[in-house]
Every structure is written in C-alpha cells, then in structure tokens.
PDB file of C-alpha atoms in Angstrom:
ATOM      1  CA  UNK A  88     -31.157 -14.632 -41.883  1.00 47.00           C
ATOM      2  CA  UNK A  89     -29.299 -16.704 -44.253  1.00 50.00           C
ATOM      3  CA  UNK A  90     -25.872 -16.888 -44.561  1.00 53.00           C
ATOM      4  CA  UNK A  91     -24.632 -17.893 -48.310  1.00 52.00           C
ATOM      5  CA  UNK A  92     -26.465 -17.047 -51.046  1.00 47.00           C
ATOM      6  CA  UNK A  93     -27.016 -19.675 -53.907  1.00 46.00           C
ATOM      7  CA  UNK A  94     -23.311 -19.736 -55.887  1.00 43.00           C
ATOM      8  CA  UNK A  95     -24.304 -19.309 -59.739  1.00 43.00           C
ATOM      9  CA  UNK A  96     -26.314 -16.102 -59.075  1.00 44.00           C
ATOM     10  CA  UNK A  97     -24.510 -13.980 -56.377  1.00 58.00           C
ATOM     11  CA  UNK A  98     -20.804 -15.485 -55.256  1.00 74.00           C
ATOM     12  CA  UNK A  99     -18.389 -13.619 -57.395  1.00 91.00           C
ATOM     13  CA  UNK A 100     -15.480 -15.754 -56.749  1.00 93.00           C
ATOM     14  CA  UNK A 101     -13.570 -13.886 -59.218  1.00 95.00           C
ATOM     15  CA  UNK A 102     -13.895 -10.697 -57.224  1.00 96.00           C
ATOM     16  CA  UNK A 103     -12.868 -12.558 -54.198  1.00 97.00           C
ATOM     17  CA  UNK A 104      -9.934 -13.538 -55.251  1.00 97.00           C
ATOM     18  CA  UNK A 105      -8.948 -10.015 -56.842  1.00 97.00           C
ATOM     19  CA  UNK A 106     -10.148  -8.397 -53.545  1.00 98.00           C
ATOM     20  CA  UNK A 107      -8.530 -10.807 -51.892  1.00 98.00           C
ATOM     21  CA  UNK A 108      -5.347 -10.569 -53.285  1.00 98.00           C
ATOM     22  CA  UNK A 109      -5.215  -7.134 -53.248  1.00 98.00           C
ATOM     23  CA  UNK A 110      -6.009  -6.850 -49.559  1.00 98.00           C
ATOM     24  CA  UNK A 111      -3.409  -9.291 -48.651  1.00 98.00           C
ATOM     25  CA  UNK A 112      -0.749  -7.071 -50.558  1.00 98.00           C
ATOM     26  CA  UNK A 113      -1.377  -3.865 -48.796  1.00 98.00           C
ATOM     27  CA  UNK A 114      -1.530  -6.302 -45.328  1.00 98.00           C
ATOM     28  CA  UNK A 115       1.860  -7.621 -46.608  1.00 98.00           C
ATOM     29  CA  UNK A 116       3.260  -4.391 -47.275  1.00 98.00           C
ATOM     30  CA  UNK A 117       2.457  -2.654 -43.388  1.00 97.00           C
ATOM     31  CA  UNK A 118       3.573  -6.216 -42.326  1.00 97.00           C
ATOM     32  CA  UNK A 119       6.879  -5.582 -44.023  1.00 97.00           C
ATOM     33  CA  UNK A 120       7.005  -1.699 -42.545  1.00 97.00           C
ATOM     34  CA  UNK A 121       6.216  -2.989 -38.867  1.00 96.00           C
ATOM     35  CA  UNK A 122       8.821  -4.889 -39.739  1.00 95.00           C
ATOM     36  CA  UNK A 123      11.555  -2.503 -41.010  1.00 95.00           C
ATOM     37  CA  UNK A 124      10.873  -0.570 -37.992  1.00 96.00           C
ATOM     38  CA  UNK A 125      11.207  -2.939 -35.566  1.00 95.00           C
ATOM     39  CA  UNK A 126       8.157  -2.732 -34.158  1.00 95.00           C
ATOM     40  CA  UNK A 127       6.567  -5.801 -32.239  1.00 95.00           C
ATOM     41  CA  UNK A 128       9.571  -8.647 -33.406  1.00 94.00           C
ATOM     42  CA  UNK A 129       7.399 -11.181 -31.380  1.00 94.00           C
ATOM     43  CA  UNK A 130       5.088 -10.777 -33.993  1.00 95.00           C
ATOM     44  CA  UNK A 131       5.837 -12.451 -36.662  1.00 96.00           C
ATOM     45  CA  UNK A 132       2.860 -14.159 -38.419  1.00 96.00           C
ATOM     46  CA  UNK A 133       5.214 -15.637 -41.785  1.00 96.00           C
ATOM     47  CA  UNK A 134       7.245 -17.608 -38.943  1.00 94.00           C
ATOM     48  CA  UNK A 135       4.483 -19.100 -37.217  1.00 95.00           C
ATOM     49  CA  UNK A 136       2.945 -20.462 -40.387  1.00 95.00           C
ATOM     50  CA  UNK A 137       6.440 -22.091 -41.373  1.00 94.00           C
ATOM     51  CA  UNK A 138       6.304 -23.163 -37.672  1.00 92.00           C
ATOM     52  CA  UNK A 139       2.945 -24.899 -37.862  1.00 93.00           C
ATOM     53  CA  UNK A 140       4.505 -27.210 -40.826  1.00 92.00           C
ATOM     54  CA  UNK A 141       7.261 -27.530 -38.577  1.00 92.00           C
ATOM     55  CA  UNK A 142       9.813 -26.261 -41.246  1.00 92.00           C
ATOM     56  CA  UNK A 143      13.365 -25.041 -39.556  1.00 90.00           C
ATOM     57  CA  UNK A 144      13.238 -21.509 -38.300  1.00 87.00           C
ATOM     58  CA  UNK A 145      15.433 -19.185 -40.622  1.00 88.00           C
ATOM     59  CA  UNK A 146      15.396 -20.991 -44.114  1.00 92.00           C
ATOM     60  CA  UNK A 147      14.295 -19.973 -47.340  1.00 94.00           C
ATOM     61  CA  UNK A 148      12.127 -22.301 -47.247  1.00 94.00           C
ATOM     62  CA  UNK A 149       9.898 -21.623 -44.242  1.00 93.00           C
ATOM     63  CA  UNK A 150      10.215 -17.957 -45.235  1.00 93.00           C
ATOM     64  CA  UNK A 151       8.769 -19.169 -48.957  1.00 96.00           C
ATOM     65  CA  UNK A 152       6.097 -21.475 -46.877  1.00 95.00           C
ATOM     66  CA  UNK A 153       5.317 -18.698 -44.689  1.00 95.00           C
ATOM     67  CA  UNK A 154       4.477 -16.325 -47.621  1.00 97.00           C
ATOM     68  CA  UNK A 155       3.038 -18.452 -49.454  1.00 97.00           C
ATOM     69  CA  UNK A 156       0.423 -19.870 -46.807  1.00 96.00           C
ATOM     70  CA  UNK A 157      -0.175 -16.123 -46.208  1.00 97.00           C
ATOM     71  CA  UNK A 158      -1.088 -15.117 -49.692  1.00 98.00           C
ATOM     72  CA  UNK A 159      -3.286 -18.695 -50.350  1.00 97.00           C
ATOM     73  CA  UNK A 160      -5.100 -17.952 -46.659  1.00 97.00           C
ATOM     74  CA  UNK A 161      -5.870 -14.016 -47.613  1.00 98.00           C
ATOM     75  CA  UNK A 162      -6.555 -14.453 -51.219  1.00 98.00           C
ATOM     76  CA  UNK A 163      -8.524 -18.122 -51.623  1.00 97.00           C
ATOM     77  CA  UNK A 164      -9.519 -18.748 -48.070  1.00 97.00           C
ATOM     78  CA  UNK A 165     -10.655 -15.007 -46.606  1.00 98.00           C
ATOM     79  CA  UNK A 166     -11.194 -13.502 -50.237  1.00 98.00           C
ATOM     80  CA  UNK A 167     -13.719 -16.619 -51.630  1.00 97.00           C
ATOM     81  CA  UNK A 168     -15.433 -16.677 -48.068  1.00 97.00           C
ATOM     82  CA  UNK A 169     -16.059 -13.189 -48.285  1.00 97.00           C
ATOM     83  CA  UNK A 170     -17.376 -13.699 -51.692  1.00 97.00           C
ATOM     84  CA  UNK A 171     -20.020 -16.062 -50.009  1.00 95.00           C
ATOM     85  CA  UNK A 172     -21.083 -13.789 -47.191  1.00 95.00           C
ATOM     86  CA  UNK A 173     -20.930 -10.285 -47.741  1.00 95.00           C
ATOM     87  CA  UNK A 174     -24.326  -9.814 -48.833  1.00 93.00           C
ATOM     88  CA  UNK A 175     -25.335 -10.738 -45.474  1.00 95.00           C
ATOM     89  CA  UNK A 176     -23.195  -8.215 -43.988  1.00 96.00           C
ATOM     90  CA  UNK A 177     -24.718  -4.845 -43.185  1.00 96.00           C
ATOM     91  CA  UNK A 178     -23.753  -1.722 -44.356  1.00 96.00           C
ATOM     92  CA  UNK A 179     -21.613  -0.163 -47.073  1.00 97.00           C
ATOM     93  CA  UNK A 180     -19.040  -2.511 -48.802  1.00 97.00           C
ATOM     94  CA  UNK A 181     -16.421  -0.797 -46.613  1.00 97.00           C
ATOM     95  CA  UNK A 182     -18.631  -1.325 -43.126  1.00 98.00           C
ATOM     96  CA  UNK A 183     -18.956  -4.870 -44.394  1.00 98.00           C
ATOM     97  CA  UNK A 184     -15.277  -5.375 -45.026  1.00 98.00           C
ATOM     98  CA  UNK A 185     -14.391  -4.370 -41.435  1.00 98.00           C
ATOM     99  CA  UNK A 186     -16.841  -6.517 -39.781  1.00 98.00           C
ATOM    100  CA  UNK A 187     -15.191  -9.670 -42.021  1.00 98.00           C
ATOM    101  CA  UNK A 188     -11.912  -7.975 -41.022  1.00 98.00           C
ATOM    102  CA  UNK A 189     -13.040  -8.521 -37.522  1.00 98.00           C
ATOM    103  CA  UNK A 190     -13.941 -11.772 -37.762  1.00 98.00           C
ATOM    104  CA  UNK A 191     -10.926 -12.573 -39.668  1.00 98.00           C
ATOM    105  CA  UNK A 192      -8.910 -11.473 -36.357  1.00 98.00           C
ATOM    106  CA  UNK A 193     -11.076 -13.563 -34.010  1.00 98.00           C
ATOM    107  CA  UNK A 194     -10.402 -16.581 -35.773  1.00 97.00           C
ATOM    108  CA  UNK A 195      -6.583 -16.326 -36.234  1.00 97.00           C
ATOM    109  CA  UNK A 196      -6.757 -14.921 -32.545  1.00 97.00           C
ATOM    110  CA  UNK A 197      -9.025 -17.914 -31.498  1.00 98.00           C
ATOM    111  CA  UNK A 198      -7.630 -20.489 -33.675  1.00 97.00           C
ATOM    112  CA  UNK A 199      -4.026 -19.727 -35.214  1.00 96.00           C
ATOM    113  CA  UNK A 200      -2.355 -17.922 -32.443  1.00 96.00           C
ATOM    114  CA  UNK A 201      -2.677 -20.811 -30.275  1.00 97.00           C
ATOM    115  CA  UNK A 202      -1.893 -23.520 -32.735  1.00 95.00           C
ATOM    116  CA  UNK A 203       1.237 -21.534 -33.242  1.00 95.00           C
ATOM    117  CA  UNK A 204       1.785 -21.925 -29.361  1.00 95.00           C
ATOM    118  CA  UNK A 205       1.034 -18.088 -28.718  1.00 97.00           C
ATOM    119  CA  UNK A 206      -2.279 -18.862 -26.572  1.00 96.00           C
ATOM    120  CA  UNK A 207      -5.398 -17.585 -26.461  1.00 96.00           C
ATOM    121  CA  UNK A 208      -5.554 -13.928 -28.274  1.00 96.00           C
ATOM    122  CA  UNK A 209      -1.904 -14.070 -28.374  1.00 95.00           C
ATOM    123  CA  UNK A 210      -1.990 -13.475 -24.836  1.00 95.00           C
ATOM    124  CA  UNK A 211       1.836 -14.856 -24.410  1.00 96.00           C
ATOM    125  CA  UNK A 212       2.860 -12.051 -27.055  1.00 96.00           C
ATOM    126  CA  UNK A 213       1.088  -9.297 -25.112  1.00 95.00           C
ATOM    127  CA  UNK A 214      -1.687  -6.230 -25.671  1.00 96.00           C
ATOM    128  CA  UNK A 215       0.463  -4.474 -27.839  1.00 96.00           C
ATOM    129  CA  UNK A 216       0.651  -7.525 -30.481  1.00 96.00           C
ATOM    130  CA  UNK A 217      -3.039  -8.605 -29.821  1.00 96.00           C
ATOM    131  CA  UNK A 218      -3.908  -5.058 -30.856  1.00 97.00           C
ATOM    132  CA  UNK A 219      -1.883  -4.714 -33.806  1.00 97.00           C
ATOM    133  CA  UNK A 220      -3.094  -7.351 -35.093  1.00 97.00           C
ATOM    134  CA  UNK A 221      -6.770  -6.120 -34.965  1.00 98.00           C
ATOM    135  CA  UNK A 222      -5.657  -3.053 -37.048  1.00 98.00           C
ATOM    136  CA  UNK A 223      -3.908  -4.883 -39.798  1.00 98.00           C
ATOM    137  CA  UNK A 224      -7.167  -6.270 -40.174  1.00 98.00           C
ATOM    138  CA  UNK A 225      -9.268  -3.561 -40.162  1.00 98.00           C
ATOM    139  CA  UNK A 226      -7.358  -2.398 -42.966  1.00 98.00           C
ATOM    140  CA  UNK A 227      -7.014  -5.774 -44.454  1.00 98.00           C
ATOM    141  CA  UNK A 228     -11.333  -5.724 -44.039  1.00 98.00           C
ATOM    142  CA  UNK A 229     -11.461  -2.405 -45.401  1.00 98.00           C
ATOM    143  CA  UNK A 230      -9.399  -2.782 -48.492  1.00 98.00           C
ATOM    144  CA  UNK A 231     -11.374  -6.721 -49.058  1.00 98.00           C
ATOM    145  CA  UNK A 232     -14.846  -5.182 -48.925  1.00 98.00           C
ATOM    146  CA  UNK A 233     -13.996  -1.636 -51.092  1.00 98.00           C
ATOM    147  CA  UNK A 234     -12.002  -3.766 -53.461  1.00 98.00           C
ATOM    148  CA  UNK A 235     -14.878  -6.476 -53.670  1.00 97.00           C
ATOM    149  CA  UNK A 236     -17.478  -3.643 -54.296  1.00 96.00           C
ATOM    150  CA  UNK A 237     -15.481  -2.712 -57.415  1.00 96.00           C
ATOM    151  CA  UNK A 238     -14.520  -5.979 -58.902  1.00 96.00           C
ATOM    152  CA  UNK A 239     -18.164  -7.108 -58.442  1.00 94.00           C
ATOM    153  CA  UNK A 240     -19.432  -3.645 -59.984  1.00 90.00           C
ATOM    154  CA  UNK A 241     -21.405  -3.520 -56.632  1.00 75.00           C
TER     155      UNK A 241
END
C-alpha cells in the first residue's frame, strides 16, 4: 500500500487547510462549552501548549500562544497531512476522517500529553479526560474528512 500520493496530481493542500480550519473551529467551540460547563478543568489542552514554551501560566500571552499553536497544529499540521493521506484511508470521506481523527488522538495521547507532563494517555489526568479527548476527535475527524470531501469536490 502506499502512503502519499505524488503532490501535483492528488494533495489538495488547499482543501486541507479549509478542512482543516474548519474542523479545528467546531473542536474549539465544544472545547470552549466543556469549558463553560466546567467539565474536566484538568483538561486544558490551550495551557499545556503555552506550558510546553514555558510561557507563565495565566497571561495573555500563553492564552494567545496556546490558541494560536492550536489553530497552526489543526489547520497546517493535521489538515495538510490529511491532505497527503486520505486517499489511502478506507471508506467514505467521513469513515476516513474518523480513522485520521483517531490517529490524531494517539499521537497527542502518545506524544503531547506526556511532553506536557500528563504521562502516557494522560493517565495522570484520568479515564474521564483520556476519553474526552478521543471524542473531540472523532468529531474533529469527522468534520476534517466531510469538509475535505467538499473542498476537494470529492
């Protein structure tokens, strides 16, 4: 199986970065609810990216890093890499978008959560955070592959 497909003829970066986008905006917006409602305060993804470039907790300026890092990583880095792989993906552009939604979650939960000192799956935040986590993105996946589908005229 191959994994990228030759650039000129079948990455659509420019879908990638729309699906992106839009996918990290309806992410941003449950992040925002979970937050309102005071759901799972341990959880808090925009701090831990301020925290990794070890900006003080609490200032504008972490919460403009954290926000910012969030919309480059699920816009450039998730929405272009999607771009590249999806038509190895099986299934419908939605099925597709779930399974990069999936793998999205394994590599924040295998690489970012324990950069940002949380351990291995988040373990130190507990189940409930591990698995919220996974359904932001599902729906981020969901969103990214539908969205992709349309911007590419798929």
């Amino acid at each position: 199986m191959k994994l990228l497909h030759p650039m000129p003829t079948l990455l659509d970066e420019r879908a990638g970065l729309i699906a992106g986008f839009t996918a990290t905006v309806v992410l941003s917006i449950l992040m925002i609810a979970k937050n309102s409602a005071g759901l799972l305060p341990q959880l808090d993804p925009i701090a831990d990216i301020a925290h990794l470039a070890r900006l003080p907790e609490g200032t504008i300026q972490a919460l403009w890093f954290g926000w910012i890092g969030h919309f480059a990583l699920g816009t450039i880095i998730w929405g272009t890499l999607y771009a590249a792989i999806h038509a190895d993906l099986p299934g419908l552009p939605v099925v597709r978008g779930l399974i990069f939604g999936v793998l999205a979650w394994l590599a924040m939960m295998i690489v970012f959560m324990p950069m940002a000192g949380h351990g291995l799956f988040a373990l130190s935040l507990g189940l409930p955070a591990m698995m919220a986590t996974l359904v932001l993105h599902l729906v981020y996946g969901a969103v990214l592959g539908m969205t992709y589908a349309r911007a590419a005229h798929e």
